[in-house]
Amino acid sequence: MDILYSATKPTGKLTLGNYLGAIKNWKEMQENYNSIFAVADLHALTINMDSEELRENIYTQFATFLAAGLDPEKSIIYCQSHVKEHAELAWIMNCCTYFGEASRMTQFKDHKAKDKVVSVGLFAYPMLMAGDILLYNTNVVPVGVDQMQHVEICRDVAIRFNSRYGETFVIPRGIVPKVGAKIMGLQNPTKKMAKSEDNENNVIYLEDDDDTIRKKFKRAVTDSLNEIKYGDDRPGVSNLLVIYSSINKISIEEAEKHFKGSNYGTLKSETAESVIREIGPIRDKIKELKGNKEYIEKMMKIGADKARKIARETLDKVYKKVGLVLQANSN
Ligand code: AMP
């Protein structure tokens, strides 16, 4: 079976975008791949975060993975910082990446334009991510379109490493879900729904209660065209159609057919109810799991122990290839 690797960073509360663009697909994919899912906590340090908030987010994300149906018996589910090999391989990746190619990453450029002050860590984020993927001999990396450029740079660096030092890394490929690859904000449907959002009404959080979800969808921005159709000139309605179709596992065309002749109120309320049906039980389970941190920590350890074994083997191979001397008795 092919190996699959994917992760989310605990920089904020998980959103419906993370769920539809990532976690929902992971649950299905774990049946067909040897899957590895990580809470990418080292990535969260690339932005300045309150430590208590970060710690809480890490527990919540891990609980969300379990609540959403990721199965620790079938897949490896762990926290990135528990496997120190990630930080080690990131350094090697930094040394194999050109400054120019890293400078072209649009996510970094966007942050830089918005935040003015950015850390070197944020700049080096794609190289940490490349290491994450390569440590596990990954074949496929399911991501939303926003992350595709980072998978591309990972491939480029891995190919470069292999040609410089000899066959070492498996070259991974990124895969994007057909529907739900990019969920946009409800108030600003030209911008992706993101954890780092000031306007709460723009985002559905996986922990939102039913009434909040209904209210947010009711307020969702649409247009004055009064026709439920997908198109570039109608980003709000298109986004609602994408959400409705990816939750209900139908195509956009089928969703358009379903809503033919309906008004925007119906589109909003039916989409809200679909979302509630799907994420309501997950939200309740997250709450239950978060009440038992000891259990979460036990699951984290089981995952990290399995991940570390694979990661160490890859890293030792890499160290040898680049010319480092392995410590005697290193494991
Ligand atoms: P991040 O929020 O950067 O930790 O992303 C974790 C995963 O969720 C990645 O695979 C992203 O591509 C995916 N993702 C994040 N936001 C969205 C969104 N608005 N629509 C679809 N996928 C998303």
XYZ file of C-alpha atoms and ligand atoms in Angstrom:
354
model
C 0.000 0.000 0.000
C 1.172 3.526 -0.763
C 2.155 5.763 2.140
C 0.119 8.896 2.780
C 1.224 11.857 4.915
C -0.768 14.908 5.914
C -0.921 17.414 8.756
C -2.617 20.510 10.107
C -0.971 23.204 12.163
C -2.426 24.141 15.531
C -2.322 27.884 14.953
C -6.003 28.296 15.707
C -9.303 26.514 15.944
C -9.874 24.108 13.053
C -12.342 25.321 10.445
C -14.827 23.805 8.061
C -12.144 24.487 5.406
C -9.676 22.220 7.225
C -12.379 19.610 7.576
C -13.580 19.572 3.962
C -10.170 20.241 2.411
C -8.310 17.758 4.582
C -9.659 15.760 7.531
C -12.835 14.421 5.904
C -10.779 13.007 3.036
C -8.164 11.586 5.386
C -10.803 9.500 7.091
C -11.721 7.889 3.790
C -8.155 7.585 2.563
C -6.880 5.783 5.652
C -8.680 2.695 4.334
C -6.551 2.668 1.168
C -3.171 3.946 2.337
C -0.689 3.412 5.141
C -1.509 6.785 6.586
C 0.394 9.143 8.846
C -1.384 12.190 10.265
C 0.361 14.851 12.295
C -0.457 17.813 14.443
C 2.237 20.050 12.963
C 3.022 21.902 16.168
C 6.538 22.994 15.137
C 4.944 24.747 12.167
C 2.726 26.683 14.564
C 5.829 28.330 16.050
C 6.450 30.129 12.768
C 3.985 32.739 13.929
C 4.026 34.409 17.315
C 1.497 32.535 19.455
C 0.407 32.603 23.055
C 1.887 29.448 24.655
C -1.246 28.429 26.541
C -3.365 28.877 23.447
C -0.928 26.787 21.410
C -0.929 23.968 23.983
C -4.725 23.959 24.056
C -4.887 23.921 20.238
C -2.546 20.916 20.124
C -4.825 18.901 22.416
C -7.889 20.053 20.487
C -6.478 19.134 17.090
C -5.379 15.733 18.257
C -8.833 15.191 19.773
C -10.388 16.371 16.492
C -8.448 13.782 14.511
C -9.777 11.035 16.764
C -13.285 12.506 16.878
C -13.417 12.759 13.078
C -12.710 9.048 12.756
C -8.949 8.778 12.241
C -8.102 5.426 13.726
C -4.864 4.961 15.734
C -5.007 1.227 15.001
C -4.970 1.784 11.241
C -2.937 4.985 10.991
C -0.084 6.719 12.755
C -1.434 9.812 14.491
C 1.123 11.900 16.352
C 2.509 15.321 17.278
C 5.381 16.551 15.138
C 7.473 17.888 18.048
C 7.456 14.447 19.689
C 9.644 13.186 16.860
C 12.809 15.300 16.949
C 13.938 13.946 13.577
C 11.653 16.557 11.962
C 13.807 19.423 13.197
C 16.947 17.553 12.144
C 15.846 16.819 8.597
C 14.553 20.381 8.238
C 18.155 21.603 8.564
C 19.308 19.329 5.761
C 16.363 20.520 3.663
C 17.324 24.160 4.351
C 20.794 23.419 3.080
C 19.460 21.839 -0.128
C 16.987 24.612 -1.000
C 17.958 27.753 -2.880
C 17.091 31.102 -1.346
C 15.450 32.153 -4.618
C 13.093 29.208 -4.833
C 12.025 29.549 -1.194
C 11.407 33.275 -1.798
C 8.834 32.437 -4.444
C 6.406 30.755 -2.021
C 3.162 32.686 -2.266
C 2.018 31.840 1.254
C 5.185 33.449 2.640
C 4.774 36.453 0.362
C 1.151 36.869 1.489
C 2.130 36.761 5.154
C 4.965 39.183 4.581
C 2.662 41.632 2.831
C 0.116 41.390 5.646
C 2.221 41.059 8.781
C 5.239 43.186 7.844
C 7.419 41.464 10.485
C 7.936 37.770 9.714
C 10.284 35.216 11.246
C 13.043 33.257 9.521
C 11.029 30.226 10.686
C 8.101 31.286 8.520
C 10.437 31.614 5.560
C 11.839 28.124 6.258
C 8.394 26.570 6.769
C 8.293 24.787 3.373
C 11.623 23.102 4.135
C 10.333 21.826 7.480
C 7.265 20.581 5.625
C 9.419 18.910 2.973
C 11.255 17.047 5.727
C 7.952 16.004 7.338
C 6.856 14.360 4.116
C 10.192 12.811 3.157
C 10.929 11.265 6.568
C 8.201 8.688 6.036
C 8.888 7.622 2.421
C 5.594 9.235 1.537
C 3.953 8.563 -1.820
C 0.951 10.857 -1.565
C 0.223 14.099 0.243
C -3.437 15.121 0.232
C -3.677 18.913 0.533
C -5.922 21.828 -0.278
C -4.792 23.896 -3.278
C -3.256 26.443 -0.888
C -0.539 23.928 0.021
C 0.228 22.559 -3.440
C 3.179 24.893 -4.018
C 4.802 23.554 -0.840
C 4.444 19.979 -2.066
C 6.051 21.051 -5.346
C 9.106 22.531 -3.622
C 9.373 19.352 -1.547
C 9.494 17.320 -4.753
C 12.090 19.640 -6.308
C 14.377 19.439 -3.281
C 13.981 15.649 -2.985
C 14.848 15.193 -6.667
C 17.866 17.474 -6.238
C 19.021 15.552 -3.152
C 18.673 12.210 -4.938
C 20.651 13.381 -7.920
C 23.375 14.881 -5.724
C 23.735 12.053 -3.198
C 22.137 9.035 -4.879
C 18.670 7.528 -4.587
C 17.423 8.324 -1.062
C 13.982 9.876 -0.965
C 10.723 8.625 -2.397
C 9.328 11.448 -4.552
C 5.860 12.278 -3.245
C 2.926 13.633 -5.194
C 0.325 16.067 -3.951
C -3.332 15.280 -4.440
C -6.148 17.782 -4.166
C -9.744 16.718 -3.430
C -12.102 17.126 -6.394
C -14.639 19.097 -4.376
C -13.820 21.135 -1.277
C -10.222 21.848 -2.258
C -10.719 25.471 -1.322
C -13.458 26.626 0.998
C -13.822 30.379 1.033
C -14.887 32.765 3.792
C -18.635 33.265 4.281
C -18.339 37.065 4.482
C -15.489 37.418 2.040
C -15.837 34.561 -0.461
C -12.843 35.696 -2.491
C -10.490 34.758 0.384
C -10.015 31.260 1.755
C -11.635 30.320 5.045
C -8.655 30.389 7.413
C -7.963 29.794 11.088
C -6.199 33.132 11.327
C -9.290 35.218 10.793
C -10.376 38.366 12.635
C -13.998 38.271 11.493
C -15.627 35.280 13.246
C -18.604 35.408 10.868
C -16.307 34.578 7.978
C -15.456 31.168 9.419
C -17.270 28.037 10.606
C -15.228 26.474 13.395
C -15.558 22.755 14.042
C -16.429 23.641 17.632
C -19.254 26.074 16.743
C -22.641 25.173 18.223
C -25.640 24.543 15.975
C -27.179 27.981 16.396
C -23.912 29.740 15.653
C -23.561 27.690 12.471
C -27.118 28.604 11.413
C -26.522 32.300 12.123
C -23.246 32.409 10.222
C -24.776 30.782 7.141
C -27.798 33.087 7.319
C -25.431 36.082 7.175
C -23.301 34.590 4.367
C -22.667 37.024 1.525
C -24.348 36.126 -1.791
C -25.261 38.448 -4.703
C -28.272 39.966 -6.422
C -28.387 37.540 -9.372
C -30.932 35.314 -7.645
C -29.951 32.123 -9.376
C -28.245 29.179 -7.709
C -25.436 28.541 -10.145
C -21.679 28.050 -9.838
C -19.504 30.694 -11.500
C -16.589 33.077 -11.057
C -18.929 36.072 -11.038
C -20.802 34.676 -8.003
C -18.193 33.642 -5.409
C -20.580 33.567 -2.423
C -23.168 31.280 -3.993
C -20.423 29.133 -5.539
C -18.811 28.673 -2.139
C -22.120 27.558 -0.597
C -22.565 25.085 -3.466
C -19.035 23.734 -2.901
C -19.729 23.277 0.820
C -23.097 21.635 0.186
C -21.764 19.286 -2.469
C -18.640 18.219 -0.616
C -20.581 17.452 2.574
C -23.226 15.531 0.646
C -20.659 13.891 -1.627
C -22.328 15.022 -4.838
C -21.010 17.010 -7.799
C -21.560 20.751 -8.176
C -23.908 20.025 -11.106
C -26.005 17.745 -8.917
C -26.141 20.418 -6.223
C -27.242 23.013 -8.803
C -29.963 20.637 -9.945
C -31.069 20.051 -6.349
C -31.481 23.804 -5.763
C -33.020 24.637 -9.147
C -35.819 27.167 -8.619
C -34.979 27.622 -4.912
C -34.020 30.933 -3.345
C -30.793 31.850 -1.557
C -32.486 31.423 1.843
C -33.039 27.737 1.094
C -29.469 27.306 -0.154
C -28.143 28.836 3.069
C -30.395 26.898 5.427
C -29.952 23.528 3.706
C -26.192 24.028 3.628
C -26.212 24.964 7.323
C -28.237 21.866 8.228
C -25.906 19.606 6.201
C -22.926 21.079 8.018
C -24.596 20.615 11.410
C -25.455 16.993 10.624
C -21.874 16.270 9.700
C -19.823 18.222 12.223
C -22.251 18.286 15.184
C -21.356 14.745 16.352
C -17.642 15.467 15.821
C -17.869 18.615 17.943
C -19.555 16.676 20.780
C -16.896 13.968 20.644
C -14.070 16.560 20.704
C -15.560 17.977 23.901
C -15.729 14.529 25.469
C -12.143 13.655 24.501
C -10.783 16.970 25.719
C -12.118 16.124 29.141
C -9.637 13.232 29.222
C -6.190 14.669 28.475
C -4.488 11.589 29.892
C -6.100 9.487 27.166
C -5.059 11.988 24.485
C -1.461 11.946 25.773
C -1.463 8.147 25.738
C -2.614 8.142 22.114
C 0.018 10.778 21.260
C 2.754 8.558 22.679
C 1.593 5.472 20.782
C 1.674 7.485 17.525
C 5.031 9.144 18.186
C 6.737 5.845 19.039
C 5.637 4.366 15.718
C 6.530 7.499 13.734
C 9.979 7.840 15.325
C 11.052 4.375 14.203
C 10.489 5.205 10.538
C 11.841 8.742 10.850
C 15.110 7.684 12.502
C 15.825 5.144 9.819
C 15.388 7.753 7.073
C 17.447 10.337 8.907
C 20.375 7.970 9.526
C 20.351 7.158 5.817
C 20.367 10.875 4.966
C 23.158 11.664 7.435
C 25.312 8.945 5.908
C 24.617 10.144 2.372
C 25.600 13.738 3.103
C 28.809 12.654 4.813
C 28.050 12.961 8.516
C 29.438 10.361 10.902
C 26.737 8.485 12.768
C 27.215 8.388 16.502
C 28.243 4.977 17.819
C 25.198 3.138 19.222
C 22.828 5.731 17.802
C 19.428 4.224 17.250
P -3.512 24.531 7.726
O -4.751 25.312 8.035
O -2.518 25.322 6.956
O -2.973 23.835 8.921
O -3.943 23.407 6.692
C -4.250 22.079 7.006
C -4.900 21.433 5.809
O -6.196 22.010 5.599
C -4.127 21.604 4.508
O -4.237 20.405 3.749
C -4.857 22.719 3.811
O -4.721 22.637 2.417
C -6.305 22.477 4.252
N -7.076 23.733 4.249
C -6.884 24.797 5.062
N -7.799 25.771 4.793
C -8.571 25.300 3.775
C -9.680 25.820 3.051
N -10.206 27.025 3.313
N -10.240 25.056 2.078
C -9.738 23.809 1.807
N -8.686 23.266 2.455
C -8.107 23.982 3.435
